[in-house]
Amino acid sequence: MHICNYCKRVLKGDYETCPGCGGSSFSNKAFLGETIIKNPPKDGYKINKKNYKKAIKNAWLVILLGIVVWIILAVLFFPFIFTPSIFGICIIIGGIIYKNNNKKNIRRVEKLSKKGLLVKGLKYEVVNTGTMVMGKYYKCIKINYKNSCGVEIPLYSETKYDIDTKKYKTVDLLIDPDDYSNYFIDYEIY
């Protein structure tokens, strides 16, 4: 493990410069498994929000699809416009709800990055989300987190579009110690 001498971020990967502050001076610490970091950096932990942003782009595609379906059905069934319009509007509303949920998740993890407890070096497994697109299952990360009472809680990440199981042997967990349902899992949180 590497610790940035400037911002004190703890990093698992080898970096030329600190991805958090740009500093180039590191001290090394032996990595012995799970490491708990209680005090977040001044500007909060850096979190990879790429998966949420990709989901928002997908939501825009669903909204666009709903508009196209609505227009096509409205043209095809012009005298009976009400029934086909409902189908297109339902697709549009579903896309808007999906987009808003992902925007809410981005705000949630940004708040969590400023007050959460970071646990580095957790063992994990990659599991299917159950969603299949073009013959390929989307994946997520599953960990078993042992809370302060010693109870083991299974936690699942959001859908990961870029899982690289060869690059990292462990994952990091950012969790709200007061609310175990508020957490974020990724390969490197710093």
mmCIF file of C-alpha atoms in Angstrom:
data_model
loop_
_atom_site.group_PDB
_atom_site.id
_atom_site.type_symbol
_atom_site.label_atom_id
_atom_site.label_comp_id
_atom_site.label_asym_id
_atom_site.label_seq_id
_atom_site.Cartn_x
_atom_site.Cartn_y
_atom_site.Cartn_z
ATOM 1 C CA MET A 1 0.000 0.000 0.000
ATOM 2 C CA HIS A 2 1.131 3.509 -0.760
ATOM 3 C CA ILE A 3 0.292 6.593 1.285
ATOM 4 C CA CYS A 4 0.521 10.012 -0.345
ATOM 5 C CA ASN A 5 2.735 12.231 1.793
ATOM 6 C CA TYR A 6 0.694 15.310 0.856
ATOM 7 C CA CYS A 7 -2.991 14.397 1.133
ATOM 8 C CA LYS A 8 -2.538 11.125 3.117
ATOM 9 C CA ARG A 9 -4.690 9.091 0.707
ATOM 10 C CA VAL A 10 -4.133 5.344 0.921
ATOM 11 C CA LEU A 11 -3.662 3.705 -2.478
ATOM 12 C CA LYS A 12 -3.470 0.033 -3.451
ATOM 13 C CA GLY A 13 -2.218 0.568 -6.991
ATOM 14 C CA ASP A 14 1.155 1.869 -8.152
ATOM 15 C CA TYR A 15 0.878 5.484 -9.267
ATOM 16 C CA GLU A 16 3.501 7.959 -10.508
ATOM 17 C CA THR A 17 1.464 10.798 -9.033
ATOM 18 C CA CYS A 18 -1.346 10.729 -6.497
ATOM 19 C CA PRO A 19 -4.695 10.638 -8.346
ATOM 20 C CA GLY A 20 -6.220 12.634 -5.492
ATOM 21 C CA CYS A 21 -3.884 15.620 -5.227
ATOM 22 C CA GLY A 22 -1.170 15.183 -7.872
ATOM 23 C CA GLY A 23 1.630 14.751 -5.330
ATOM 24 C CA SER A 24 4.582 12.559 -6.262
ATOM 25 C CA SER A 25 5.927 11.588 -2.841
ATOM 26 C CA PHE A 26 4.679 8.360 -1.278
ATOM 27 C CA SER A 27 5.496 6.296 1.764
ATOM 28 C CA ASN A 28 4.941 2.553 1.696
ATOM 29 C CA LYS A 29 3.036 0.498 4.227
ATOM 30 C CA ALA A 30 2.780 -3.279 4.298
ATOM 31 C CA PHE A 31 -0.624 -4.446 3.154
ATOM 32 C CA LEU A 32 -1.888 -7.044 5.605
ATOM 33 C CA GLY A 33 -5.494 -7.345 4.495
ATOM 34 C CA GLU A 34 -8.430 -5.203 5.554
ATOM 35 C CA THR A 35 -7.502 -1.651 6.502
ATOM 36 C CA ILE A 36 -10.029 0.762 8.007
ATOM 37 C CA ILE A 37 -9.632 4.503 7.403
ATOM 38 C CA LYS A 38 -11.896 6.613 9.590
ATOM 39 C CA ASN A 39 -10.980 10.158 8.534
ATOM 40 C CA PRO A 40 -11.769 11.130 4.935
ATOM 41 C CA PRO A 41 -9.488 13.563 3.085
ATOM 42 C CA LYS A 42 -10.419 17.254 3.249
ATOM 43 C CA ASP A 43 -12.152 17.208 -0.144
ATOM 44 C CA GLY A 44 -13.621 13.704 0.300
ATOM 45 C CA TYR A 45 -12.694 10.381 -1.245
ATOM 46 C CA LYS A 46 -12.394 10.110 -5.010
ATOM 47 C CA ILE A 47 -15.097 7.767 -6.288
ATOM 48 C CA ASN A 48 -15.468 6.345 -9.787
ATOM 49 C CA LYS A 49 -18.978 7.447 -10.826
ATOM 50 C CA LYS A 50 -18.548 6.206 -14.403
ATOM 51 C CA ASN A 51 -21.123 3.403 -13.982
ATOM 52 C CA TYR A 52 -23.814 5.819 -12.753
ATOM 53 C CA LYS A 53 -23.043 8.221 -15.612
ATOM 54 C CA LYS A 54 -23.278 5.375 -18.140
ATOM 55 C CA ALA A 55 -26.651 4.394 -16.654
ATOM 56 C CA ILE A 56 -27.843 8.000 -17.090
ATOM 57 C CA LYS A 57 -26.808 7.881 -20.766
ATOM 58 C CA ASN A 58 -28.732 4.606 -21.118
ATOM 59 C CA ALA A 59 -31.760 6.287 -19.520
ATOM 60 C CA TRP A 60 -31.609 9.044 -22.124
ATOM 61 C CA LEU A 61 -31.610 6.348 -24.822
ATOM 62 C CA VAL A 62 -34.718 4.789 -23.255
ATOM 63 C CA ILE A 63 -36.411 8.205 -23.189
ATOM 64 C CA LEU A 64 -35.522 8.748 -26.840
ATOM 65 C CA LEU A 65 -36.825 5.272 -27.684
ATOM 66 C CA GLY A 66 -40.081 6.094 -25.882
ATOM 67 C CA ILE A 67 -40.481 9.281 -27.908
ATOM 68 C CA VAL A 68 -39.859 7.399 -31.176
ATOM 69 C CA VAL A 69 -42.319 4.651 -30.212
ATOM 70 C CA TRP A 70 -44.878 7.258 -29.213
ATOM 71 C CA ILE A 71 -44.514 9.090 -32.552
ATOM 72 C CA ILE A 72 -44.631 5.890 -34.641
ATOM 73 C CA LEU A 73 -47.679 4.537 -32.831
ATOM 74 C CA ALA A 74 -49.400 7.918 -32.990
ATOM 75 C CA VAL A 75 -48.921 8.013 -36.769
ATOM 76 C CA LEU A 76 -49.981 4.378 -37.281
ATOM 77 C CA PHE A 77 -53.044 4.571 -35.073
ATOM 78 C CA PHE A 78 -54.023 8.209 -35.628
ATOM 79 C CA PRO A 79 -57.775 7.880 -34.998
ATOM 80 C CA PHE A 80 -57.112 5.758 -31.874
ATOM 81 C CA ILE A 81 -54.199 7.828 -30.619
ATOM 82 C CA PHE A 82 -54.874 7.436 -26.886
ATOM 83 C CA THR A 83 -54.007 3.718 -26.447
ATOM 84 C CA PRO A 84 -50.663 3.689 -28.344
ATOM 85 C CA SER A 85 -49.699 6.975 -26.714
ATOM 86 C CA ILE A 86 -49.920 5.398 -23.276
ATOM 87 C CA PHE A 87 -47.312 2.775 -24.249
ATOM 88 C CA GLY A 88 -44.831 5.410 -25.465
ATOM 89 C CA ILE A 89 -45.469 7.630 -22.466
ATOM 90 C CA CYS A 90 -44.861 4.689 -20.087
ATOM 91 C CA ILE A 91 -41.456 4.087 -21.711
ATOM 92 C CA ILE A 92 -40.610 7.792 -21.411
ATOM 93 C CA ILE A 93 -41.667 7.924 -17.745
ATOM 94 C CA GLY A 94 -39.670 4.762 -16.973
ATOM 95 C CA GLY A 95 -36.563 6.331 -18.551
ATOM 96 C CA ILE A 96 -37.029 9.551 -16.570
ATOM 97 C CA ILE A 97 -37.406 7.626 -13.294
ATOM 98 C CA TYR A 98 -34.272 5.559 -14.072
ATOM 99 C CA LYS A 99 -32.279 8.716 -14.901
ATOM 100 C CA ASN A 100 -33.420 10.506 -11.739
ATOM 101 C CA ASN A 101 -32.590 7.483 -9.553
ATOM 102 C CA ASN A 102 -29.034 7.432 -10.915
ATOM 103 C CA LYS A 103 -28.644 11.182 -10.379
ATOM 104 C CA LYS A 104 -29.832 10.664 -6.798
ATOM 105 C CA ASN A 105 -27.243 7.875 -6.374
ATOM 106 C CA ILE A 106 -24.476 10.215 -7.581
ATOM 107 C CA ARG A 107 -25.490 12.817 -4.982
ATOM 108 C CA ARG A 108 -25.661 10.086 -2.316
ATOM 109 C CA VAL A 109 -22.137 8.789 -2.963
ATOM 110 C CA GLU A 110 -20.757 12.335 -3.147
ATOM 111 C CA LYS A 111 -22.109 12.962 0.376
ATOM 112 C CA LEU A 112 -20.808 9.554 1.483
ATOM 113 C CA SER A 113 -17.341 10.428 0.169
ATOM 114 C CA LYS A 114 -17.107 13.253 2.704
ATOM 115 C CA LYS A 115 -18.278 11.377 5.806
ATOM 116 C CA GLY A 116 -18.001 7.633 5.167
ATOM 117 C CA LEU A 117 -15.748 4.987 6.659
ATOM 118 C CA LEU A 118 -13.343 3.485 4.097
ATOM 119 C CA VAL A 119 -12.463 -0.201 4.345
ATOM 120 C CA LYS A 120 -9.680 -1.193 1.945
ATOM 121 C CA GLY A 121 -8.640 -4.688 0.962
ATOM 122 C CA LEU A 122 -11.841 -6.719 1.177
ATOM 123 C CA LYS A 123 -12.105 -10.090 -0.553
ATOM 124 C CA TYR A 124 -14.836 -10.189 -3.165
ATOM 125 C CA GLU A 125 -16.571 -12.215 -5.810
ATOM 126 C CA VAL A 126 -18.121 -11.128 -9.103
ATOM 127 C CA VAL A 127 -21.751 -12.172 -9.575
ATOM 128 C CA ASN A 128 -24.321 -11.755 -12.346
ATOM 129 C CA THR A 129 -26.937 -9.055 -11.840
ATOM 130 C CA GLY A 130 -29.516 -11.072 -13.728
ATOM 131 C CA THR A 131 -29.635 -8.516 -16.539
ATOM 132 C CA MET A 132 -28.559 -9.845 -19.933
ATOM 133 C CA VAL A 133 -27.901 -7.575 -22.907
ATOM 134 C CA MET A 134 -26.925 -9.048 -26.274
ATOM 135 C CA GLY A 135 -26.085 -12.421 -24.717
ATOM 136 C CA LYS A 136 -23.825 -10.956 -22.018
ATOM 137 C CA TYR A 137 -24.704 -10.707 -18.323
ATOM 138 C CA TYR A 138 -23.969 -7.492 -16.491
ATOM 139 C CA LYS A 139 -21.906 -8.091 -13.358
ATOM 140 C CA CYS A 140 -21.613 -6.641 -9.891
ATOM 141 C CA ILE A 141 -19.251 -7.045 -6.951
ATOM 142 C CA LYS A 142 -20.359 -8.960 -3.854
ATOM 143 C CA ILE A 143 -18.573 -8.732 -0.499
ATOM 144 C CA ASN A 144 -19.291 -9.967 3.007
ATOM 145 C CA TYR A 145 -18.775 -7.062 5.419
ATOM 146 C CA LYS A 146 -18.462 -7.714 9.131
ATOM 147 C CA ASN A 147 -19.939 -4.768 11.039
ATOM 148 C CA SER A 148 -18.864 -3.493 14.479
ATOM 149 C CA CYS A 149 -21.129 -6.058 16.208
ATOM 150 C CA GLY A 150 -19.485 -8.929 14.334
ATOM 151 C CA VAL A 151 -22.502 -9.595 12.112
ATOM 152 C CA GLU A 152 -21.606 -10.492 8.540
ATOM 153 C CA ILE A 153 -23.632 -8.543 5.968
ATOM 154 C CA PRO A 154 -23.606 -9.410 2.234
ATOM 155 C CA LEU A 155 -23.297 -6.210 0.187
ATOM 156 C CA TYR A 156 -23.614 -5.832 -3.595
ATOM 157 C CA SER A 157 -22.274 -3.033 -5.767
ATOM 158 C CA GLU A 158 -24.233 -1.324 -8.498
ATOM 159 C CA THR A 159 -23.887 -2.800 -11.982
ATOM 160 C CA LYS A 160 -20.280 -2.580 -13.131
ATOM 161 C CA TYR A 161 -19.713 -2.185 -16.846
ATOM 162 C CA ASP A 162 -15.929 -2.455 -16.689
ATOM 163 C CA ILE A 163 -15.067 -5.248 -14.258
ATOM 164 C CA ASP A 164 -11.364 -6.142 -14.371
ATOM 165 C CA THR A 165 -10.791 -9.084 -12.053
ATOM 166 C CA LYS A 166 -7.130 -9.451 -13.081
ATOM 167 C CA LYS A 167 -6.037 -5.941 -12.064
ATOM 168 C CA TYR A 168 -7.088 -6.011 -8.390
ATOM 169 C CA LYS A 169 -7.159 -8.852 -5.889
ATOM 170 C CA THR A 170 -9.334 -6.926 -3.415
ATOM 171 C CA VAL A 171 -11.990 -4.191 -3.392
ATOM 172 C CA ASP A 172 -12.688 -1.160 -1.233
ATOM 173 C CA LEU A 173 -15.886 -0.326 0.628
ATOM 174 C CA LEU A 174 -17.041 3.155 1.563
ATOM 175 C CA ILE A 175 -19.839 2.833 4.107
ATOM 176 C CA ASP A 176 -21.857 5.051 6.406
ATOM 177 C CA PRO A 177 -21.217 3.656 9.915
ATOM 178 C CA ASP A 178 -24.655 4.904 11.044
ATOM 179 C CA ASP A 179 -26.574 3.405 8.087
ATOM 180 C CA TYR A 180 -25.242 0.141 6.620
ATOM 181 C CA SER A 181 -27.613 0.433 3.658
ATOM 182 C CA ASN A 182 -25.643 3.484 2.464
ATOM 183 C CA TYR A 183 -22.423 2.202 0.872
ATOM 184 C CA PHE A 184 -20.315 2.157 -2.279
ATOM 185 C CA ILE A 185 -18.033 -0.671 -3.503
ATOM 186 C CA ASP A 186 -15.259 -0.342 -6.084
ATOM 187 C CA TYR A 187 -11.764 -1.622 -6.832
ATOM 188 C CA GLU A 188 -9.929 1.525 -5.750
ATOM 189 C CA ILE A 189 -11.394 4.285 -3.613
ATOM 190 C CA TYR A 190 -8.892 6.886 -2.480
#
